[in-house]
Amino acid sequence: MTDKRKPYKTFTREFKIEAVRLMETSERSSTELAMELGVRRNQLYKWKEQLAGKGEQAFPERRGRPRKEEQSE
């Protein structure tokens, strides 16, 4: 018996940038901040790394194949 996997959560570019900004400026630990934002702690570090490496090119709009509801019949 296989369980269905939960769909991935998607976050906007603005949310990711704000999360990184909070991580850098907040007095709270990254663990506390991650719990408050509803993401994994390591995800915050990945976003920080992407933002540092790619700057304005970080977090492009949705990639990959379109969702079923976005596909034409």
C-alpha atoms as an extended CHARMM CRD file, in Angstrom:
* protein
*
        73  EXT
         1         1  MET       CA              0.0000000000        0.0000000000        0.0000000000  PROA      1               0.0000000000
         2         2  THR       CA              1.4530000000        3.3440000000       -1.0040000000  PROA      2               0.0000000000
         3         3  ASP       CA              0.6050000000        6.6650000000        0.5120000000  PROA      3               0.0000000000
         4         4  LYS       CA              0.1560000000        9.6670000000       -1.7240000000  PROA      4               0.0000000000
         5         5  ARG       CA              2.8390000000       12.2610000000       -1.2770000000  PROA      5               0.0000000000
         6         6  LYS       CA              1.7720000000       15.7620000000       -0.3170000000  PROA      6               0.0000000000
         7         7  PRO       CA              2.1360000000       18.2620000000       -3.1510000000  PROA      7               0.0000000000
         8         8  TYR       CA              5.0930000000       20.5980000000       -2.9260000000  PROA      8               0.0000000000
         9         9  LYS       CA              4.4620000000       23.9780000000       -1.3840000000  PROA      9               0.0000000000
        10        10  THR       CA              5.3560000000       26.8450000000       -3.6610000000  PROA      10              0.0000000000
        11        11  PHE       CA              6.4610000000       30.2180000000       -2.4080000000  PROA      11              0.0000000000
        12        12  THR       CA              6.5670000000       33.5110000000       -4.2600000000  PROA      12              0.0000000000
        13        13  ARG       CA              9.7960000000       35.2490000000       -5.1130000000  PROA      13              0.0000000000
        14        14  GLU       CA              8.8770000000       38.0640000000       -2.7320000000  PROA      14              0.0000000000
        15        15  PHE       CA              8.2830000000       35.6110000000        0.1250000000  PROA      15              0.0000000000
        16        16  LYS       CA             11.7220000000       34.0400000000       -0.4080000000  PROA      16              0.0000000000
        17        17  ILE       CA             13.5020000000       37.4030000000       -0.5150000000  PROA      17              0.0000000000
        18        18  GLU       CA             11.7060000000       38.5600000000        2.6300000000  PROA      18              0.0000000000
        19        19  ALA       CA             12.5200000000       35.2800000000        4.4100000000  PROA      19              0.0000000000
        20        20  VAL       CA             16.2210000000       35.7320000000        3.6090000000  PROA      20              0.0000000000
        21        21  ARG       CA             16.0990000000       39.3600000000        4.7730000000  PROA      21              0.0000000000
        22        22  LEU       CA             14.4860000000       38.3230000000        8.0530000000  PROA      22              0.0000000000
        23        23  MET       CA             17.0730000000       35.5910000000        8.5250000000  PROA      23              0.0000000000
        24        24  GLU       CA             19.8850000000       38.1110000000        8.1190000000  PROA      24              0.0000000000
        25        25  THR       CA             18.4120000000       40.9160000000       10.2440000000  PROA      25              0.0000000000
        26        26  SER       CA             16.3310000000       39.1730000000       12.8950000000  PROA      26              0.0000000000
        27        27  GLU       CA             17.4860000000       38.3730000000       16.3980000000  PROA      27              0.0000000000
        28        28  ARG       CA             15.6380000000       35.0580000000       16.1740000000  PROA      28              0.0000000000
        29        29  SER       CA             17.3960000000       31.8330000000       15.2930000000  PROA      29              0.0000000000
        30        30  SER       CA             16.9660000000       30.3590000000       11.8360000000  PROA      30              0.0000000000
        31        31  THR       CA             15.0950000000       27.4310000000       13.4030000000  PROA      31              0.0000000000
        32        32  GLU       CA             12.5480000000       29.7290000000       15.0640000000  PROA      32              0.0000000000
        33        33  LEU       CA             12.1400000000       31.7700000000       11.9150000000  PROA      33              0.0000000000
        34        34  ALA       CA             11.6660000000       28.6600000000        9.7660000000  PROA      34              0.0000000000
        35        35  MET       CA              8.9610000000       27.3270000000       12.0920000000  PROA      35              0.0000000000
        36        36  GLU       CA              7.2120000000       30.6960000000       12.0630000000  PROA      36              0.0000000000
        37        37  LEU       CA              7.3000000000       30.8890000000        8.2480000000  PROA      37              0.0000000000
        38        38  GLY       CA              6.3180000000       27.2580000000        7.7310000000  PROA      38              0.0000000000
        39        39  VAL       CA              9.4520000000       26.1720000000        5.8840000000  PROA      39              0.0000000000
        40        40  ARG       CA             12.3870000000       23.9070000000        6.6650000000  PROA      40              0.0000000000
        41        41  ARG       CA             15.4690000000       25.5500000000        8.1520000000  PROA      41              0.0000000000
        42        42  ASN       CA             17.7450000000       24.2660000000        5.4080000000  PROA      42              0.0000000000
        43        43  GLN       CA             15.4030000000       25.7840000000        2.8090000000  PROA      43              0.0000000000
        44        44  LEU       CA             16.1410000000       29.2410000000        4.2040000000  PROA      44              0.0000000000
        45        45  TYR       CA             19.8590000000       28.6110000000        3.7250000000  PROA      45              0.0000000000
        46        46  LYS       CA             19.2970000000       27.3840000000        0.1670000000  PROA      46              0.0000000000
        47        47  TRP       CA             17.3330000000       30.5320000000       -0.6580000000  PROA      47              0.0000000000
        48        48  LYS       CA             20.0710000000       32.6700000000        0.8960000000  PROA      48              0.0000000000
        49        49  GLU       CA             22.7070000000       30.9090000000       -1.1960000000  PROA      49              0.0000000000
        50        50  GLN       CA             20.6610000000       31.3070000000       -4.3930000000  PROA      50              0.0000000000
        51        51  LEU       CA             20.0690000000       34.9920000000       -3.7300000000  PROA      51              0.0000000000
        52        52  ALA       CA             23.7660000000       35.5870000000       -3.0180000000  PROA      52              0.0000000000
        53        53  GLY       CA             24.8560000000       33.7080000000       -6.1260000000  PROA      53              0.0000000000
        54        54  LYS       CA             22.3170000000       34.9150000000       -8.6750000000  PROA      54              0.0000000000
        55        55  GLY       CA             21.1650000000       38.2520000000       -7.2920000000  PROA      55              0.0000000000
        56        56  GLU       CA             18.2310000000       39.6160000000       -9.3020000000  PROA      56              0.0000000000
        57        57  GLN       CA             18.1660000000       36.4400000000      -11.4250000000  PROA      57              0.0000000000
        58        58  ALA       CA             17.3790000000       34.2910000000       -8.3750000000  PROA      58              0.0000000000
        59        59  PHE       CA             13.9700000000       32.6820000000       -8.0300000000  PROA      59              0.0000000000
        60        60  PRO       CA             12.6870000000       32.8530000000      -11.6120000000  PROA      60              0.0000000000
        61        61  GLU       CA              9.0090000000       32.3260000000      -12.1630000000  PROA      61              0.0000000000
        62        62  ARG       CA              7.6250000000       28.8170000000      -12.2260000000  PROA      62              0.0000000000
        63        63  ARG       CA              9.7030000000       26.2550000000      -14.0970000000  PROA      63              0.0000000000
        64        64  GLY       CA              9.0410000000       22.6960000000      -15.1280000000  PROA      64              0.0000000000
        65        65  ARG       CA              5.9970000000       21.2990000000      -16.7690000000  PROA      65              0.0000000000
        66        66  PRO       CA              2.6710000000       23.0910000000      -16.4230000000  PROA      66              0.0000000000
        67        67  ARG       CA              0.1400000000       21.9460000000      -13.8840000000  PROA      67              0.0000000000
        68        68  LYS       CA             -2.7640000000       19.8720000000      -15.1470000000  PROA      68              0.0000000000
        69        69  GLU       CA             -5.2130000000       22.7340000000      -14.7240000000  PROA      69              0.0000000000
        70        70  GLU       CA             -2.9220000000       24.9700000000      -16.8260000000  PROA      70              0.0000000000
        71        71  GLN       CA             -2.6910000000       22.5020000000      -19.7150000000  PROA      71              0.0000000000
        72        72  SER       CA             -5.0430000000       22.8090000000      -22.6510000000  PROA      72              0.0000000000
        73        73  GLU       CA             -7.3940000000       19.9700000000      -23.4770000000  PROA      73              0.0000000000
